[in-house]
Short mmCIF file of C-alpha atoms in Angstrom, two decimals:
data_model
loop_
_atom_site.label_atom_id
_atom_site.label_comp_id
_atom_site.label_asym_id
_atom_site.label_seq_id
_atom_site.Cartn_x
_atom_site.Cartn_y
_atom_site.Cartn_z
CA UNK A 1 173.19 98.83 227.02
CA UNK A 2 171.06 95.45 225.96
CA UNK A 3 167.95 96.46 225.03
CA UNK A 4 164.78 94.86 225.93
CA UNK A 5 163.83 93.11 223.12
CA UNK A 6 159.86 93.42 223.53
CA UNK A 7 158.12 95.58 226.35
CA UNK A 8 154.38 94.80 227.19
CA UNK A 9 151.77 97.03 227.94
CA UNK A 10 147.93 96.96 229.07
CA UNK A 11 145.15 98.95 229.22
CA UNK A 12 142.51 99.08 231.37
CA UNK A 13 139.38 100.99 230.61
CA UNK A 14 136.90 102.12 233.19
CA UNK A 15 133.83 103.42 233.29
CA UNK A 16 130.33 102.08 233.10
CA UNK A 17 129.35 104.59 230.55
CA UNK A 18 131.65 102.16 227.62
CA UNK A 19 129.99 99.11 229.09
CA UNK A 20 126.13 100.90 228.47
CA UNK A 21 127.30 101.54 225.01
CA UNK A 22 126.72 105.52 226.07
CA UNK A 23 130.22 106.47 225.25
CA UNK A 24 132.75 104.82 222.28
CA UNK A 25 135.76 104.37 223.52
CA UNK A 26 138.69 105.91 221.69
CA UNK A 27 141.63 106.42 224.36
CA UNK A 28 142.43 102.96 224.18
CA UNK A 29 142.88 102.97 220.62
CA UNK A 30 144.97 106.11 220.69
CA UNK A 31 147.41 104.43 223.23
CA UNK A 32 147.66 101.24 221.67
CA UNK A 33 148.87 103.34 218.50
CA UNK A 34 151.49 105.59 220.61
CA UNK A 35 152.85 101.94 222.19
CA UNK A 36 153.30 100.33 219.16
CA UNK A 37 155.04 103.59 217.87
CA UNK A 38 157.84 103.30 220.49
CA UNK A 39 157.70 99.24 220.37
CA UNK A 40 155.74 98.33 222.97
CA UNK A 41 153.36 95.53 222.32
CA UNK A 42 149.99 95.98 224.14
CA UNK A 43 148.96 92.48 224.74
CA UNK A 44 145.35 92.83 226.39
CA UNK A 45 142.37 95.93 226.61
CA UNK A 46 139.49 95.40 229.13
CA UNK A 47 136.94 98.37 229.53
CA UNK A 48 135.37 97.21 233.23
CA UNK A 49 132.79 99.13 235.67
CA UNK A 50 133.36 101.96 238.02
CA UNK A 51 133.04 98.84 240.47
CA UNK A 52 136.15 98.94 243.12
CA UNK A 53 136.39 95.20 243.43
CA UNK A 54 136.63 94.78 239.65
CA UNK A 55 139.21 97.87 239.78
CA UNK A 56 141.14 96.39 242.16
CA UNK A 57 141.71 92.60 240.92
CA UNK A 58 141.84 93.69 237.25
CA UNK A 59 144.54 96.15 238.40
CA UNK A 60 146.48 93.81 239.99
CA UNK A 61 145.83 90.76 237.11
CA UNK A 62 146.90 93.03 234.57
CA UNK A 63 150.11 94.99 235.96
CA UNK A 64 151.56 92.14 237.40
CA UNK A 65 151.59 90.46 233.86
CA UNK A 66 153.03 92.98 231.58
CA UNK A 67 155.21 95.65 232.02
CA UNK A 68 152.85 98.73 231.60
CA UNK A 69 149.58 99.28 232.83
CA UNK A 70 147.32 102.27 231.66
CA UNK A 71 143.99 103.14 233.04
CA UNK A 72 141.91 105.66 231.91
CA UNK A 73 138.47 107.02 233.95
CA UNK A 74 136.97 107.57 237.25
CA UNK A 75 139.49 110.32 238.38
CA UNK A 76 137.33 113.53 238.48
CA UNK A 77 135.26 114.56 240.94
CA UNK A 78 132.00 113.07 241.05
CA UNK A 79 130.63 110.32 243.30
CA UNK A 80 131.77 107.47 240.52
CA UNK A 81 134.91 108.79 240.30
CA UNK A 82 136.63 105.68 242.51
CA UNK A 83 139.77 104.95 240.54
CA UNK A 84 142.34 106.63 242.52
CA UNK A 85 141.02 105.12 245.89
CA UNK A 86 140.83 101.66 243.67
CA UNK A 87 144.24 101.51 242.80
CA UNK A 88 145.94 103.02 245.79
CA UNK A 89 144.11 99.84 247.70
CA UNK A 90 145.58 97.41 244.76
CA UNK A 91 149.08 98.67 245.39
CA UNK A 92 148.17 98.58 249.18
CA UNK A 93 149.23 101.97 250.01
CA UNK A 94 147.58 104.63 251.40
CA UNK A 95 145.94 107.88 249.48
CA UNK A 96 146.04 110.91 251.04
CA UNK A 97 146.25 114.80 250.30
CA UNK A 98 148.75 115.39 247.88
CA UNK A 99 150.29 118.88 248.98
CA UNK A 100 151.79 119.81 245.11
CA UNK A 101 148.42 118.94 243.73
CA UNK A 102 146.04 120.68 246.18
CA UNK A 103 147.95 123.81 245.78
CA UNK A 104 147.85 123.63 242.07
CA UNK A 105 144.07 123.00 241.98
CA UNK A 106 143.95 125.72 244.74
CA UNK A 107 144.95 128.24 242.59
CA UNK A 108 143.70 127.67 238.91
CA UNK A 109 140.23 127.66 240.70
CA UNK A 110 141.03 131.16 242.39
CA UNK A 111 141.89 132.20 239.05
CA UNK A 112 138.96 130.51 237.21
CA UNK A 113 136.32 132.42 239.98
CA UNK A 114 134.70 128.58 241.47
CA UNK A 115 134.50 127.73 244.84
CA UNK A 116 137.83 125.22 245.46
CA UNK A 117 135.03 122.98 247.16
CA UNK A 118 134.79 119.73 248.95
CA UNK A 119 134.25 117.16 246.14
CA UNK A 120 137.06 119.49 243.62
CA UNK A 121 139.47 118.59 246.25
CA UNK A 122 138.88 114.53 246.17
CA UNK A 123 141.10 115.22 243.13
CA UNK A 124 143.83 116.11 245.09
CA UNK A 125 144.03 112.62 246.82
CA UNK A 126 146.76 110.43 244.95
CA UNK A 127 147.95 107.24 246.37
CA UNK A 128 151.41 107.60 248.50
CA UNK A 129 154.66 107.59 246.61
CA UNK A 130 152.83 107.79 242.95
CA UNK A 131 154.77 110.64 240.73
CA UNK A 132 152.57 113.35 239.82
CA UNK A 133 151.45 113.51 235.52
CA UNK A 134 150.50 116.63 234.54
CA UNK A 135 147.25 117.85 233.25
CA UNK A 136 147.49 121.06 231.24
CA UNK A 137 144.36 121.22 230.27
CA UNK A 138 142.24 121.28 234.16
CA UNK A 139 145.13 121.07 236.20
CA UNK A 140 143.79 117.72 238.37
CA UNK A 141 146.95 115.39 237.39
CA UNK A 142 146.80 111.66 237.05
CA UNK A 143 149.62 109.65 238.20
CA UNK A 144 152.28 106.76 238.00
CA UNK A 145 152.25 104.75 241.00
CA UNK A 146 154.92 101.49 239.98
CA UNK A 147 154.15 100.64 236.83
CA UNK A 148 150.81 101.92 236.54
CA UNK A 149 149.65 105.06 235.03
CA UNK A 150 146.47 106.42 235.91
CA UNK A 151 144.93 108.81 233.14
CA UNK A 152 142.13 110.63 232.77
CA UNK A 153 139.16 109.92 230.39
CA UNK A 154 138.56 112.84 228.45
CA UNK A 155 140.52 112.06 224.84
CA UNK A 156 142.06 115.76 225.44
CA UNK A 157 143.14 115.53 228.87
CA UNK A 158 144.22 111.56 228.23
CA UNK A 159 146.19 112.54 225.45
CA UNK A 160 148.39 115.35 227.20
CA UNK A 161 148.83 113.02 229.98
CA UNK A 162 149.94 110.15 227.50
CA UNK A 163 152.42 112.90 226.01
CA UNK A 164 153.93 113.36 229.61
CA UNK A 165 154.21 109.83 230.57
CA UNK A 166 156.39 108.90 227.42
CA UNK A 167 159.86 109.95 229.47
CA UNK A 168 158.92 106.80 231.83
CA UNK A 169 157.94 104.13 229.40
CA UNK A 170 161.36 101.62 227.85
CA UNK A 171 161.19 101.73 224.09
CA UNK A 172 161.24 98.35 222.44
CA UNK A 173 162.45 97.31 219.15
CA UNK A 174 160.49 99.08 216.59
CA UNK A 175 158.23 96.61 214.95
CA UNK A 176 158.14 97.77 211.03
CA UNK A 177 154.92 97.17 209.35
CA UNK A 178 154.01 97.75 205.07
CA UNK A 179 150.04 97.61 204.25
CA UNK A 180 148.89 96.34 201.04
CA UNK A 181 145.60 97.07 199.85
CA UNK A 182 144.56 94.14 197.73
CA UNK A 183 141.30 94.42 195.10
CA UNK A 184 140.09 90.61 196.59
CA UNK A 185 138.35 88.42 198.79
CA UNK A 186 140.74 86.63 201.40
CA UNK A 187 140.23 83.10 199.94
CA UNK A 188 142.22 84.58 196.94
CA UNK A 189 145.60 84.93 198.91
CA UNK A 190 144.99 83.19 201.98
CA UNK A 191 147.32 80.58 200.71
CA UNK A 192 150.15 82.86 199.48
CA UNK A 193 149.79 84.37 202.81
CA UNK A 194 150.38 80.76 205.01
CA UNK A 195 153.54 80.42 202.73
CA UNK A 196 155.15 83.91 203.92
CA UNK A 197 153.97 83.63 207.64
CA UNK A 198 157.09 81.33 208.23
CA UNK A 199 158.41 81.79 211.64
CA UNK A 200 162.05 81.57 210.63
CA UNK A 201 161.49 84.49 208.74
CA UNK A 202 160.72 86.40 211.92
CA UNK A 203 157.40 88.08 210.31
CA UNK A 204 154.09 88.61 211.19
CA UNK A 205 151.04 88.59 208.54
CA UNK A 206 147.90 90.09 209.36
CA UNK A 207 144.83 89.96 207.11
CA UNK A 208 142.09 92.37 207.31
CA UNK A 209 139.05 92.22 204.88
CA UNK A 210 136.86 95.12 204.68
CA UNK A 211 133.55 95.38 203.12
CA UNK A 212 132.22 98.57 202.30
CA UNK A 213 129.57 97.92 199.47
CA UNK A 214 129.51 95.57 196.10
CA UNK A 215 131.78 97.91 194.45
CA UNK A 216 134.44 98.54 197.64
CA UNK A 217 136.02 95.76 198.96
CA UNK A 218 139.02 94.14 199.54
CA UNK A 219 141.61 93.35 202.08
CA UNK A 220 144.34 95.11 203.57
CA UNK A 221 147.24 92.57 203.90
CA UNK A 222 149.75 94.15 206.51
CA UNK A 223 153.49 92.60 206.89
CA UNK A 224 155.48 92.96 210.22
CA UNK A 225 158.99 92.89 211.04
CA UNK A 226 161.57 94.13 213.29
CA UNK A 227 164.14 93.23 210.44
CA UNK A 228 163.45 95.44 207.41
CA UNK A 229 165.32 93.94 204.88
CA UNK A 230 163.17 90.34 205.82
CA UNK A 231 159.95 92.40 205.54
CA UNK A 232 160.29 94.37 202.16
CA UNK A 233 161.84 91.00 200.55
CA UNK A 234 158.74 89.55 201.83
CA UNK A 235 156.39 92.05 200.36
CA UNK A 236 158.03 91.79 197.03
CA UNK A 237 157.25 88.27 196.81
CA UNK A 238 153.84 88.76 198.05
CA UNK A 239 153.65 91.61 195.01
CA UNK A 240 155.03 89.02 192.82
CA UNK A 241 152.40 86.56 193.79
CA UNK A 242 149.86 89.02 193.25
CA UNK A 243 150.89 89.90 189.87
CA UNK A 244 151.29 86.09 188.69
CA UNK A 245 147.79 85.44 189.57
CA UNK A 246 146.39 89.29 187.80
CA UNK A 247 145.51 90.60 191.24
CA UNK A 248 145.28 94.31 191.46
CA UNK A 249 146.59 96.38 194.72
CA UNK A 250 148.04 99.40 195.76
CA UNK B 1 106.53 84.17 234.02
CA UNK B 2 109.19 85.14 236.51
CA UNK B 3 111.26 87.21 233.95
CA UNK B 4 115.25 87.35 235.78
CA UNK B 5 115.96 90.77 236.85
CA UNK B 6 119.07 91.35 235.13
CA UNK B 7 121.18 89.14 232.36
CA UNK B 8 124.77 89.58 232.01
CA UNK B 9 126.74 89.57 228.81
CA UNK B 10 130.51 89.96 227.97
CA UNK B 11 132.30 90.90 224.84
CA UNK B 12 135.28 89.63 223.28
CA UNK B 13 137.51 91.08 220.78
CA UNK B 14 139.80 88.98 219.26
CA UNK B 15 142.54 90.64 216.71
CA UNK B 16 146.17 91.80 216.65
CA UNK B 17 144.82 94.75 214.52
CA UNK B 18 143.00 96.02 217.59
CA UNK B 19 146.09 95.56 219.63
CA UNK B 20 148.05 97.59 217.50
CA UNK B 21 146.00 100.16 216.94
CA UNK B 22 145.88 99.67 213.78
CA UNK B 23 141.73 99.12 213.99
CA UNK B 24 139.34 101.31 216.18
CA UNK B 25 137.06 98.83 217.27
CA UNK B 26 133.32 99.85 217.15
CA UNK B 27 132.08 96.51 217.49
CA UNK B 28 132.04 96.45 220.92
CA UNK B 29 130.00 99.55 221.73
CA UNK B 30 127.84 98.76 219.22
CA UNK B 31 126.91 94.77 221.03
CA UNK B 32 126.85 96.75 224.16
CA UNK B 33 124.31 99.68 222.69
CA UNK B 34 121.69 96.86 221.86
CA UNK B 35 122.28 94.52 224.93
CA UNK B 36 121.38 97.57 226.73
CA UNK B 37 118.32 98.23 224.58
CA UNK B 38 117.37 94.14 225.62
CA UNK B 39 118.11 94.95 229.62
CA UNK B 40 121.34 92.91 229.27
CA UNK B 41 123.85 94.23 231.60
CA UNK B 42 127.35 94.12 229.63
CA UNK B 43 130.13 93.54 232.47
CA UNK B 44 132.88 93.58 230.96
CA UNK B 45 134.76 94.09 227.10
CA UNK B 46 138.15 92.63 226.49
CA UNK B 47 140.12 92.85 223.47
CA UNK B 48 143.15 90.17 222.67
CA UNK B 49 145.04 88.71 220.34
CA UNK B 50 145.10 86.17 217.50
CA UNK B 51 147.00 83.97 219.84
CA UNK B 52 144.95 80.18 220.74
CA UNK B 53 146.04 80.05 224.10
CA UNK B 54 144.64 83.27 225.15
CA UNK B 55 141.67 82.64 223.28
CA UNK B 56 140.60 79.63 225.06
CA UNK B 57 141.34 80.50 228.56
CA UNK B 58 139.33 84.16 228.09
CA UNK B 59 136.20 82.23 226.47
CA UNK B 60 136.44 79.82 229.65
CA UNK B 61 136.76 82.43 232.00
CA UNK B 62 134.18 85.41 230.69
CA UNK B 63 131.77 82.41 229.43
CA UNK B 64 131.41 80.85 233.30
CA UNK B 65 131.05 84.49 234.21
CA UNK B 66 128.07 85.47 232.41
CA UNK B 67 124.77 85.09 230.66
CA UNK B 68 126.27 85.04 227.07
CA UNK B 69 130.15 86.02 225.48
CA UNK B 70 130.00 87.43 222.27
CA UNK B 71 132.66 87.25 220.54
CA UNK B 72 134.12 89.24 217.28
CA UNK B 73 136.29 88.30 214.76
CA UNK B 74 139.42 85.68 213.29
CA UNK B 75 136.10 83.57 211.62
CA UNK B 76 137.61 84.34 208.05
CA UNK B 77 139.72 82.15 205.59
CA UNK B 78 143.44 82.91 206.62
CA UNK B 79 145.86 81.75 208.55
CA UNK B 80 145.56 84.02 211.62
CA UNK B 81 141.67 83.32 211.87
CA UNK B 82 142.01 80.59 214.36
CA UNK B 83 138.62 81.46 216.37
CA UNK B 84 136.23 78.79 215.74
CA UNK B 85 139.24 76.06 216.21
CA UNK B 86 140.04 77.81 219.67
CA UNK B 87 136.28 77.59 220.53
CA UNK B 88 135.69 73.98 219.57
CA UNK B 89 138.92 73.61 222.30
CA UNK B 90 137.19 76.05 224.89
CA UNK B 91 134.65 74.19 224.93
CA UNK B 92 135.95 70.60 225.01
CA UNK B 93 134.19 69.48 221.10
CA UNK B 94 135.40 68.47 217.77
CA UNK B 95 135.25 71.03 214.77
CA UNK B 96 134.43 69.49 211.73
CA UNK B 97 132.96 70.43 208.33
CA UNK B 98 129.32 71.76 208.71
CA UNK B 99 127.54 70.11 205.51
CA UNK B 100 125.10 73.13 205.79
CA UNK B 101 127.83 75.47 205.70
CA UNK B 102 129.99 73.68 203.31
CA UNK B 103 126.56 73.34 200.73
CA UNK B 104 125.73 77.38 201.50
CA UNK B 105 129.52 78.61 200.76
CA UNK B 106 129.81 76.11 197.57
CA UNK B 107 126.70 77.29 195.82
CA UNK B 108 127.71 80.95 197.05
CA UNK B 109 131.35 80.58 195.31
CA UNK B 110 130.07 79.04 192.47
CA UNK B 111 127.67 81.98 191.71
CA UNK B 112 130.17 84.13 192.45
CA UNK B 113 132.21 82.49 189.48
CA UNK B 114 135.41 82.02 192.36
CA UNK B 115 136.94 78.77 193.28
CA UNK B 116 136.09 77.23 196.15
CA UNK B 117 139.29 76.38 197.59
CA UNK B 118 140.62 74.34 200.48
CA UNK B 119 141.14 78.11 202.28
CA UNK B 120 137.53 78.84 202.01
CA UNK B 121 136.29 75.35 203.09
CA UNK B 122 137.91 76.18 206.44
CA UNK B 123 134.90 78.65 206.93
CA UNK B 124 132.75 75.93 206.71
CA UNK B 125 134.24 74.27 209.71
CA UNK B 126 132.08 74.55 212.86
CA UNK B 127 132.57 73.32 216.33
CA UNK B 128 130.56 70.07 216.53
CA UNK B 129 126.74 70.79 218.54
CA UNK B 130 126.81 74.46 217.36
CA UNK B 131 123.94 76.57 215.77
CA UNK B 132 124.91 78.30 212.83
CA UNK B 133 124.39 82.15 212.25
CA UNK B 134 123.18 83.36 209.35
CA UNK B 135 125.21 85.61 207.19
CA UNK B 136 123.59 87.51 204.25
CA UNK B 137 126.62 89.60 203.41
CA UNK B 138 129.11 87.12 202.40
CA UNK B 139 127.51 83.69 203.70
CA UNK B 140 130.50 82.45 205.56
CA UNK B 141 128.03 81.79 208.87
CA UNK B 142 128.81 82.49 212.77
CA UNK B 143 127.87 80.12 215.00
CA UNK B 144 126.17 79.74 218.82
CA UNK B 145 127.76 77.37 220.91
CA UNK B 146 126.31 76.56 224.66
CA UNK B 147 126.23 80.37 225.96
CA UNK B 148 128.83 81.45 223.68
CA UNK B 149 128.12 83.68 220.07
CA UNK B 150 130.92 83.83 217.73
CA UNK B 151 130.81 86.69 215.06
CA UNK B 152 132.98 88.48 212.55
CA UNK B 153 134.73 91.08 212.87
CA UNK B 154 133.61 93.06 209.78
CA UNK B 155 131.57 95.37 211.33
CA UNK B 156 128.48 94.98 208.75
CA UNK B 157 128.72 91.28 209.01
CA UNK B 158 128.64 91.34 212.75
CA UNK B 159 125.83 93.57 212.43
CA UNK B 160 123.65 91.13 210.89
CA UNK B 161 124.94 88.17 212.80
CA UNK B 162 124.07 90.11 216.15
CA UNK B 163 120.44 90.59 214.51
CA UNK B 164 120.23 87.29 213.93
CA UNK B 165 120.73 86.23 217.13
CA UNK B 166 118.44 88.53 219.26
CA UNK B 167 116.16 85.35 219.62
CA UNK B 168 118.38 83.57 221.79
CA UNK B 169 118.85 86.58 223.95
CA UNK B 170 116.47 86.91 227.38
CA UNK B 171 115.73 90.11 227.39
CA UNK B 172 116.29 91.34 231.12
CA UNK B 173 113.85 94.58 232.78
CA UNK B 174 114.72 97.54 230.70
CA UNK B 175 116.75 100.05 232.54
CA UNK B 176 114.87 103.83 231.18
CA UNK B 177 118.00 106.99 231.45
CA UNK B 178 117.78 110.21 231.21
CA UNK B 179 120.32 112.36 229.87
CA UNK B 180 120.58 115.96 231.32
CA UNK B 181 123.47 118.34 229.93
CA UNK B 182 124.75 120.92 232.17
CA UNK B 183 126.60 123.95 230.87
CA UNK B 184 129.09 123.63 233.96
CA UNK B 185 132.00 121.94 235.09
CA UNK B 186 131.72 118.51 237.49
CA UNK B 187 132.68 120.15 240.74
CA UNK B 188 129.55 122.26 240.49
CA UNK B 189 126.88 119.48 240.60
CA UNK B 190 129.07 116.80 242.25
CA UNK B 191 127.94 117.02 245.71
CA UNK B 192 123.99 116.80 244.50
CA UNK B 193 125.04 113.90 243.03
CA UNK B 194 125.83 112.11 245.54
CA UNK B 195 122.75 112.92 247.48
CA UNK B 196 120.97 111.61 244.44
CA UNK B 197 122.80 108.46 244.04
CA UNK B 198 120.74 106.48 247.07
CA UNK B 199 120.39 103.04 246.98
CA UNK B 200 117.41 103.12 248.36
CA UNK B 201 115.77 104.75 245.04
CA UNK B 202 117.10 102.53 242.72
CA UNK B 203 118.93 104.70 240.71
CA UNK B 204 122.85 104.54 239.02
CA UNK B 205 123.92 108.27 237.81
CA UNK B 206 126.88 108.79 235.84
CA UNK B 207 128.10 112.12 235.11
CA UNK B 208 130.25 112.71 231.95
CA UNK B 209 132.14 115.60 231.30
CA UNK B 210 133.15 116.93 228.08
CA UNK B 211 135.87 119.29 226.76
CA UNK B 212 135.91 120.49 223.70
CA UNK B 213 137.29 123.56 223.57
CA UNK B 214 137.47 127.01 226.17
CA UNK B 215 133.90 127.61 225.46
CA UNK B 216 132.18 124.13 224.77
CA UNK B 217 132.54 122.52 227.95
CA UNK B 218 129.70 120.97 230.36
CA UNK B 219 128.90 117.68 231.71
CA UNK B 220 126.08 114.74 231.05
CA UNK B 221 124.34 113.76 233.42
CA UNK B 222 122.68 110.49 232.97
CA UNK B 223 119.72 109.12 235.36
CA UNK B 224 119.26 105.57 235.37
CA UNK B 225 116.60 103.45 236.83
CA UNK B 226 114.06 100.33 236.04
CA UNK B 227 111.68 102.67 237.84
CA UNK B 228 110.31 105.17 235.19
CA UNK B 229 108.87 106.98 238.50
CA UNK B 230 111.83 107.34 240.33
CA UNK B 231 113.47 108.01 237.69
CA UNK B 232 111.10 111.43 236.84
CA UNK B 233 111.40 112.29 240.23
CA UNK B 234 115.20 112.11 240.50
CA UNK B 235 115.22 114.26 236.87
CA UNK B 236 112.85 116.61 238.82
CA UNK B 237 114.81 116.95 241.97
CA UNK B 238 117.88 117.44 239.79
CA UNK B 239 116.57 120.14 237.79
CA UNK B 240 115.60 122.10 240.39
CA UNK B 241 118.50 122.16 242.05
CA UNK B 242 120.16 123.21 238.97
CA UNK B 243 117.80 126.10 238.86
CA UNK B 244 118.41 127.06 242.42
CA UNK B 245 122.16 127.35 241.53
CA UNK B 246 121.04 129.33 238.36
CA UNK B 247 122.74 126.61 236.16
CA UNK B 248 121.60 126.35 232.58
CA UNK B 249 120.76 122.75 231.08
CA UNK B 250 119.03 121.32 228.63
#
């Protein structure tokens, strides 16, 4: 079988409560982490309103341009909860009743004692033909409808759903990475750095200063490469660089 | 003065780190936590990568779109920080060495007792018509260009550039919240909700549920209006329905 050499993924984030600054967002981060675990590359994040227009063209911008598209938000119960509705009308089919979930939600109410109520059951509407993802930790599942999963916000629930969706999503070529913590400013390698980021040598070089005080600060120099022979021969001449010129680095 | 009712802002993250997962970004949230304090309505946060092309046409399109784009990070010395250049292109203008920039990063470097080195002079290169951004932690400046502000990415740095550029900001009318929690799950206050989500009163209500664990569970509620009355009123109405229901908040 030829393998795909790169798979794409994005993730959509909704929910006015990011956009207020109420609520950090951490789900995408989390995902972006699992994809590049299993060598998909996400290419884009957007955190937008629980605004159905803006749901819907987003929806359709983003999954039409990579392979993957996760959302996370809006499916509970609650009047803002308009993602399900939102992406069955950007796929254009309909959402109704889903039998498998009703009776699921049905019953871990019973069990839980609360009324199985009008606005629980809006969780039970999934768009037509989307494959049920399970939620084991409140039982209202999100979905993949194409190639779009729809998760739920909550890190917990997100996660688990994440977890079930892996079975569906191609794995790429594993992208190999080595971090190097250098004791410098970035003007002290920058130039080292242009010299390895060569194309031919099929690498990637990312730079990333931090700054905590006076005393701590440096850079953490990460090198990238599906080949792992081209990346550690890289990092040994970046070491070798760094010891020519009395840099210190772990 | 007829102050506009509402100013729109959008933020862009620009890094491969974020991409990867390899950096949680909290710059974001933290932009939209004091554009919210200034009654600036953040629509939208999108995170891409190092890549010019995608630069450009997301500054183009989020720019025309709003009141102000923020932008964070790829302002530093290496090769992958190829921000500014892909704003001077956005934007249709030359980027050139800024003589106050150049003069600021020279003395700075020289103090410093490090060489100023051709990798370092590219901070100093600004898109030509921009307003620099001061930068106390490590001098290398932002810069505001037409309706677009162009930060780092270090969070501390972005901090003070942000600060810095509160005076060009129009602050829009202050939306007040109120945050109730409610020991319960959503499906419990959902359909009061609704009733209290009316147009007509000017309010936006979110409700956010959390999940910790079996026995730290509950939802916030959060109230929003530019009415401080309404807003009372709708808290009021709220509350007492929660009592009604024997539901415990605080």
């Amino acid at each position: 079988m030829i393998k795909k050499e790169k798979y794409s993924a994005s993730i959509l984030v909704i929910g006015d409560e990011i956009l207020s600054g109420r609520t950090q967002d951490t789900n995408s981060n989390y995902i972006s982490k699992k994809m590049t675990e299993v060598g998909v590359n996400v290419s884009e994040i957007r955190a937008i309103p629980d605004t159905k227009e803006t749901i819907v063209s987003s929806v359709n911008e983003l999954r039409k341009r990579n392979d993957y598209l996760f959302t996370t938000g809006g499916i509970g119960p609650t009047h803002d909860d308009i993602t399900s509705e939102s992406i069955a009308e950007a796929l254009n089919v309909n959402i109704e009743v889903n039998a498998t979930a009703f009776n699921d939600l049905e019953k871990y109410y019973k069990e839980m004692g609360s009324p199985f109520n009008e606005v629980r059951q809006r969780m039970a509407r999934i768009p037509v033909g989307a494959i049920l993802i399970n939620n084991p930790v409140s039982i209202a599942p999100g979905f993949k409808l194409d190639n779009v999963f729809v998760f739920a916000g909550i890190p917990k629930i997100m996660k688990a759903m994440l977890k079930n969706s892996l079975k569906y999503i191609q794995t790429g070529c594993i992208m190999h990475s080595l971090s190097i913590k250098v004791d410098t400013v970035e003007g002290d390698i920058a130039e080292i750095l242009r010299t390895l980021d060569l194309e031919e040598n099929e690498l990637k070089i990312g730079s990333y200063p931090f700054f905590n005080s006076e005393l701590d600060f440096g850079v953490n120099v990460v090198i990238k490469s599906v080949d792992k022979e081209k990346l550690s021969k890289a990092a040994k001449d970046f070491k070798a660089f760094l010891d020519r010129n009395s840099l210190s680095f772990n």
